[in-house]
Amino acid sequence: MRRPLRALMAAGLLVGGSLVAVALGGNASADTQICEQYGSTVIGGRYVVQNNRWGTSAQQCVNVTDSGFEITTQDGSNPTNGAPTAYPSVYLGCHYTNCSPGTNLPVQVSRISSATSSITYRYVSGATYNASYDIWLDPSPRTDGVNQMEIMIWLNRQGPIQPIGSPVGTAALAGRTWEVWRGSNGSNNVISYVAPSPITSLSFSALDVIADVRNRGAITDSWYLTSIQAGFEPWQGGVGLAVTSFSAAVETGGTPPTTPPPTTPPPGGAACAVAHTPNSWNTGFTADVRITNTGSAPVDGWTVTYDLPAGQRVTNAWNATVTQSGPTVTARNLSWNGTLAPGGTASFGYQGTLSGAYRSPTSFTLNGAPCSRS
């Protein structure tokens, strides 16, 4: 599990179980040395550079320039089967209450017309690290705390380290083919795109990557982009690693990247049936949901809604895009399972947290029409 302590960065740190604020740096007009554990400064009047030594008590220092930073001291060393020592990085947006000057983030994905970025790295030999470009998203426009979705783009991987989770396939993005990993670090979901060989510079559309994550059912267009970051995760060594240039811009307006798929309501009354099969334990549960079109006409695009009893909260889902607002859960088909022929079925599942005794939802609708239970 990597980065379980990222919630302590920028806004403060934990000392004896209490949150203690740390000072944030000002604007860097000349080279600035940062050795403070969570110290940060502004470059170009637009981006924030953070030292962010969260995984070790050993010293780390970064030299901040007007276009990036370089690791000048890295005394930490962590086992390669655990978390890295730090994530020194430069970013646009908001991260644990520390927002870059003039940023328009967080912004809802549906409002983004373009999100472009360029990055140039300098690498070293004899160290264990990744060069990681991070994109953070959340169902709410939060500027503090842990976001629910982390997209990681590994431009370089050195040593016996690997992304969170396991491989789930490949993706063609930015003119390259990437190995895709998917998992959770216990506090947020992670989808990682791993380059087959080191990349020293990249200019690409971050919106294309976000769209790929959306198409995998991990987010929806109603989620918010909160920050775009680029830096390093060192496990062992790393002096000399540098981000020599970084730029990012998120534009809104114009045509949204996607529109919801058209839906055809089931004809006449309760032309659907739902089977809901749960499995619960003390603090959590999973549930499998099977929907059947019991009408005489096909359904092209489905949306299932239902209310969860008090104390239940969805944290993950599969085979559908699942969101929750208050007690109401909305599950929408993915690109490959949206058509229900008469008598046809589709299934999805979700995982959640539980407070109190488990109870199943009592009523479901399909595209606004009530469903019977099967």
XYZ file of C-alpha atoms in Angstrom:
374
model
C 0.000 0.000 0.000
C 1.442 3.374 -1.000
C 0.813 6.869 0.264
C -1.587 6.202 3.155
C -0.318 9.392 4.817
C -0.877 11.806 1.949
C -3.776 13.214 4.006
C -1.179 14.805 6.294
C 0.551 16.861 3.642
C 0.158 20.577 2.915
C -2.611 21.207 5.454
C -0.686 19.810 8.416
C 0.823 16.789 10.087
C -0.081 14.456 12.884
C 1.825 14.736 16.150
C 0.692 12.526 18.999
C -2.627 11.979 17.256
C -3.309 15.720 16.817
C -3.272 17.762 13.619
C -0.652 20.508 13.687
C -0.583 23.143 10.946
C 2.620 23.719 9.014
C 3.606 26.924 7.266
C 3.298 27.050 3.492
C 5.966 28.808 1.451
C 5.553 31.929 -0.646
C 6.480 32.659 -4.238
C 9.879 31.472 -5.470
C 11.519 34.276 -7.497
C 14.945 32.585 -7.447
C 16.194 29.112 -6.610
C 14.692 28.125 -3.267
C 15.783 25.226 -1.061
C 12.960 23.392 0.779
C 13.865 20.883 3.479
C 10.741 21.276 5.627
C 8.798 18.014 5.610
C 5.660 19.429 3.982
C 7.095 22.747 2.835
C 5.910 24.315 -0.412
C 6.360 27.373 -2.569
C 4.827 28.934 -5.677
C 6.585 29.095 -9.063
C 5.624 31.162 -12.064
C 2.753 32.660 -10.084
C 0.737 29.613 -11.157
C 2.014 26.282 -9.763
C 2.927 24.903 -6.333
C 6.063 22.860 -5.623
C 5.881 20.694 -2.494
C 8.615 18.721 -0.722
C 6.070 16.274 0.713
C 8.342 13.893 2.627
C 5.574 11.783 4.093
C 6.950 8.216 4.236
C 10.168 8.615 6.246
C 11.658 10.657 9.083
C 14.947 11.008 7.159
C 15.760 14.337 5.560
C 14.799 15.265 2.028
C 15.472 18.604 0.356
C 14.456 19.962 -3.025
C 15.890 22.908 -4.937
C 13.048 24.844 -6.547
C 13.673 26.720 -9.795
C 11.361 28.996 -11.742
C 10.222 26.018 -13.884
C 10.464 22.953 -11.626
C 12.602 21.348 -8.934
C 15.461 18.929 -8.224
C 15.947 16.537 -5.307
C 19.217 17.610 -3.649
C 19.059 15.516 -0.447
C 17.372 12.148 -0.052
C 18.428 10.251 3.071
C 15.362 7.996 3.294
C 15.207 4.356 2.235
C 12.086 2.185 2.311
C 11.550 -1.502 1.393
C 10.386 -1.891 -2.194
C 7.357 -3.976 -1.151
C 5.930 -1.032 0.807
C 5.345 2.689 0.448
C 7.826 5.213 -0.999
C 9.529 7.821 1.153
C 7.946 10.892 -0.414
C 6.226 12.508 -3.371
C 8.065 15.754 -4.170
C 6.008 17.305 -6.938
C 4.711 20.357 -8.756
C 0.991 20.814 -9.283
C -1.922 22.857 -10.565
C -5.125 22.916 -8.513
C -5.936 22.221 -4.878
C -4.262 19.724 -2.588
C -5.154 19.470 1.099
C -6.307 23.129 1.278
C -3.198 24.413 -0.537
C -4.451 25.761 -3.885
C -2.271 27.093 -6.671
C -2.753 30.821 -7.390
C -5.707 31.664 -9.617
C -6.663 28.047 -10.254
C -10.098 27.211 -11.640
C -9.967 23.767 -9.995
C -11.925 21.924 -8.739
C -14.063 21.825 -11.870
C -16.676 19.297 -12.947
C -15.509 16.954 -15.699
C -18.622 17.680 -17.774
C -17.565 21.352 -17.980
C -14.018 20.695 -19.183
C -13.424 21.407 -22.882
C -9.669 20.723 -22.734
C -7.032 19.750 -20.177
C -3.513 19.792 -21.589
C -0.150 19.340 -19.930
C 3.564 19.086 -20.686
C 6.282 17.645 -18.471
C 10.038 17.141 -18.780
C 11.988 14.913 -16.365
C 15.676 14.341 -15.660
C 16.551 10.884 -14.375
C 19.468 9.341 -12.476
C 20.887 5.836 -12.225
C 21.336 3.665 -9.148
C 18.062 4.683 -7.450
C 14.679 3.020 -6.969
C 11.796 5.321 -7.897
C 8.996 6.102 -10.286
C 8.359 9.291 -12.217
C 4.670 9.720 -11.576
C 2.126 12.111 -13.056
C -0.988 12.227 -10.865
C -4.544 13.319 -11.686
C -6.964 13.509 -8.750
C -10.773 13.417 -8.944
C -13.618 13.311 -6.449
C -17.443 13.199 -6.548
C -17.459 16.549 -4.684
C -15.503 19.795 -5.357
C -13.306 19.239 -2.337
C -10.112 21.133 -1.721
C -9.031 19.122 1.329
C -8.780 15.499 2.422
C -8.418 12.352 0.359
C -9.947 12.329 -3.119
C -11.686 9.101 -4.133
C -9.876 8.564 -7.455
C -6.158 8.819 -8.179
C -4.940 8.417 -11.758
C -1.212 7.702 -11.933
C 0.878 7.881 -15.112
C 4.214 6.153 -14.606
C 6.632 7.634 -17.134
C 9.607 5.777 -15.642
C 9.944 2.869 -13.228
C 13.302 1.871 -11.777
C 13.780 -1.074 -9.415
C 11.437 -3.853 -8.196
C 8.415 -1.641 -7.556
C 4.921 -1.890 -9.004
C 1.654 0.055 -9.014
C -1.190 -0.584 -6.601
C -3.470 -3.491 -7.508
C -2.974 -5.724 -10.538
C -2.829 -5.414 -14.347
C -6.226 -5.167 -16.082
C -5.180 -4.589 -19.700
C -3.675 -1.883 -21.887
C -4.648 1.553 -23.173
C -3.606 3.587 -26.213
C -3.090 7.176 -25.053
C -0.769 10.043 -26.022
C 0.505 8.063 -29.009
C 1.714 5.173 -26.823
C 0.456 1.899 -25.418
C 0.368 1.748 -21.605
C -0.085 -1.171 -19.217
C -3.087 -0.444 -17.005
C -3.237 -1.424 -13.313
C -6.215 -1.035 -11.008
C -6.575 -1.293 -7.232
C -7.052 0.573 -3.956
C -4.595 1.743 -1.300
C -7.241 1.575 1.421
C -8.164 5.253 1.295
C -8.763 5.842 -2.428
C -9.044 3.947 -5.707
C -6.085 4.009 -8.086
C -5.789 3.415 -11.825
C -2.195 3.471 -13.096
C -0.849 3.751 -16.644
C 2.683 2.336 -16.875
C 5.031 3.145 -19.769
C 6.949 0.120 -21.138
C 10.170 2.195 -21.266
C 11.305 5.502 -19.726
C 9.801 8.702 -21.133
C 11.741 11.918 -20.470
C 9.160 14.350 -21.827
C 5.484 14.199 -22.675
C 2.837 16.606 -23.957
C -0.636 15.159 -23.860
C -4.332 15.600 -23.161
C -5.115 14.810 -19.532
C -8.774 14.856 -20.569
C -8.172 11.789 -22.767
C -6.828 9.920 -19.740
C -9.794 11.025 -17.630
C -12.132 9.807 -20.385
C -10.453 6.384 -20.363
C -10.938 6.135 -16.598
C -14.584 7.158 -17.019
C -15.071 4.532 -19.720
C -13.781 1.921 -17.256
C -16.690 2.829 -14.958
C -14.483 4.360 -12.252
C -15.892 7.915 -12.405
C -18.670 9.849 -14.145
C -18.764 13.248 -15.838
C -20.352 14.635 -12.665
C -17.065 14.118 -10.752
C -14.615 16.974 -10.176
C -11.019 17.330 -11.305
C -9.184 18.731 -8.271
C -5.477 18.726 -9.172
C -2.846 17.758 -11.741
C 0.594 16.877 -10.360
C 3.999 15.656 -11.555
C 6.905 14.402 -9.482
C 8.738 11.378 -8.120
C 8.113 8.587 -5.641
C 11.569 7.534 -4.392
C 12.059 4.337 -2.411
C 15.867 4.343 -2.285
C 18.168 7.163 -3.380
C 17.038 9.777 -5.848
C 19.398 12.738 -5.504
C 19.492 14.484 -8.871
C 15.991 13.509 -9.979
C 14.349 16.608 -11.414
C 11.247 18.021 -13.038
C 12.857 20.573 -15.341
C 9.604 21.940 -16.776
C 5.877 21.584 -16.093
C 2.762 23.182 -17.500
C -0.934 22.423 -17.252
C -4.107 24.211 -18.316
C -7.750 23.276 -17.822
C -10.295 25.068 -20.004
C -14.067 25.056 -19.558
C -16.948 25.782 -21.890
C -17.729 24.502 -25.354
C -19.019 20.999 -25.893
C -18.725 18.662 -22.885
C -16.532 15.599 -23.508
C -19.474 13.244 -23.404
C -23.246 13.274 -23.204
C -25.322 10.708 -21.336
C -26.470 7.776 -23.480
C -30.073 7.962 -24.675
C -32.527 5.964 -22.640
C -35.753 4.288 -23.675
C -38.185 3.885 -20.775
C -39.680 0.409 -20.443
C -43.161 0.434 -21.956
C -46.094 0.454 -19.593
C -45.843 -0.062 -15.850
C -43.371 -2.328 -14.054
C -41.698 -3.866 -17.099
C -38.614 -4.829 -15.164
C -37.556 -7.131 -12.373
C -34.591 -6.820 -10.009
C -32.765 -9.463 -8.011
C -30.590 -8.057 -5.211
C -28.158 -10.476 -3.506
C -26.143 -9.055 -0.572
C -23.245 -10.294 1.518
C -22.521 -8.328 4.713
C -20.101 -8.305 7.642
C -19.561 -6.075 10.677
C -18.570 -2.867 8.909
C -19.203 -3.499 5.240
C -21.096 -5.314 2.544
C -21.215 -6.214 -1.137
C -24.281 -6.692 -3.315
C -24.946 -8.149 -6.742
C -27.855 -6.680 -8.719
C -29.464 -8.347 -11.751
C -31.999 -6.393 -13.804
C -34.362 -8.067 -16.292
C -36.377 -6.351 -19.008
C -39.800 -7.977 -18.637
C -41.383 -5.741 -21.273
C -41.963 -6.341 -24.975
C -39.622 -3.625 -26.326
C -35.818 -3.370 -26.030
C -34.224 -0.922 -23.585
C -31.386 1.093 -25.109
C -29.482 2.510 -22.164
C -30.517 1.810 -18.571
C -30.436 3.686 -15.291
C -31.373 1.907 -12.072
C -32.150 3.951 -8.954
C -32.872 2.919 -5.381
C -32.400 4.153 -1.823
C -29.975 2.556 0.620
C -31.040 2.249 4.264
C -29.393 4.561 6.791
C -25.773 3.739 7.611
C -24.821 2.392 4.170
C -22.402 4.096 1.784
C -21.173 2.881 -1.613
C -17.372 2.873 -1.991
C -16.749 0.843 -5.154
C -18.654 -0.761 -8.027
C -18.242 -2.925 -11.101
C -20.090 -3.408 -14.426
C -21.886 -0.063 -13.953
C -21.178 3.562 -13.100
C -22.568 3.887 -9.589
C -22.968 7.179 -7.701
C -24.683 8.055 -4.435
C -26.357 11.291 -3.337
C -27.730 11.081 0.178
C -29.473 7.715 0.402
C -30.186 7.540 -3.360
C -27.989 5.301 -5.509
C -27.896 5.704 -9.288
C -26.390 2.928 -11.438
C -25.865 3.561 -15.163
C -24.832 1.082 -17.825
C -21.350 1.008 -19.306
C -20.684 1.231 -23.042
C -20.878 -2.534 -23.531
C -23.944 -3.559 -21.456
C -26.534 -0.867 -22.166
C -28.955 -2.818 -24.369
C -31.598 -5.034 -22.800
C -33.639 -7.078 -25.238
C -37.087 -8.266 -24.082
C -36.317 -10.903 -21.479
C -32.657 -9.811 -21.421
C -30.651 -9.220 -18.257
C -27.701 -7.160 -17.069
C -25.821 -7.410 -13.794
C -23.664 -5.083 -11.742
C -22.312 -5.040 -8.218
C -21.077 -2.655 -5.569
C -19.235 -2.571 -2.258
C -19.992 -0.325 0.667
C -19.422 0.563 4.285
C -21.961 -0.329 6.944
C -23.001 1.140 10.287
C -25.503 -0.944 12.233
C -27.411 -3.983 11.047
C -27.539 -4.640 7.311
C -30.823 -4.162 5.437
C -31.484 -4.481 1.702
C -33.085 -1.755 -0.438
C -36.830 -2.213 -0.767
C -37.648 -0.704 -4.171
C -35.926 -0.172 -7.524
C -36.737 1.736 -10.697
C -35.449 1.219 -14.245
C -35.410 4.434 -16.283
C -38.026 5.814 -13.911
C -40.384 2.812 -14.020
C -40.840 0.732 -10.836
C -39.506 -2.817 -10.908
C -40.777 -5.951 -9.269
C -38.464 -8.106 -7.150
C -37.328 -11.455 -8.487
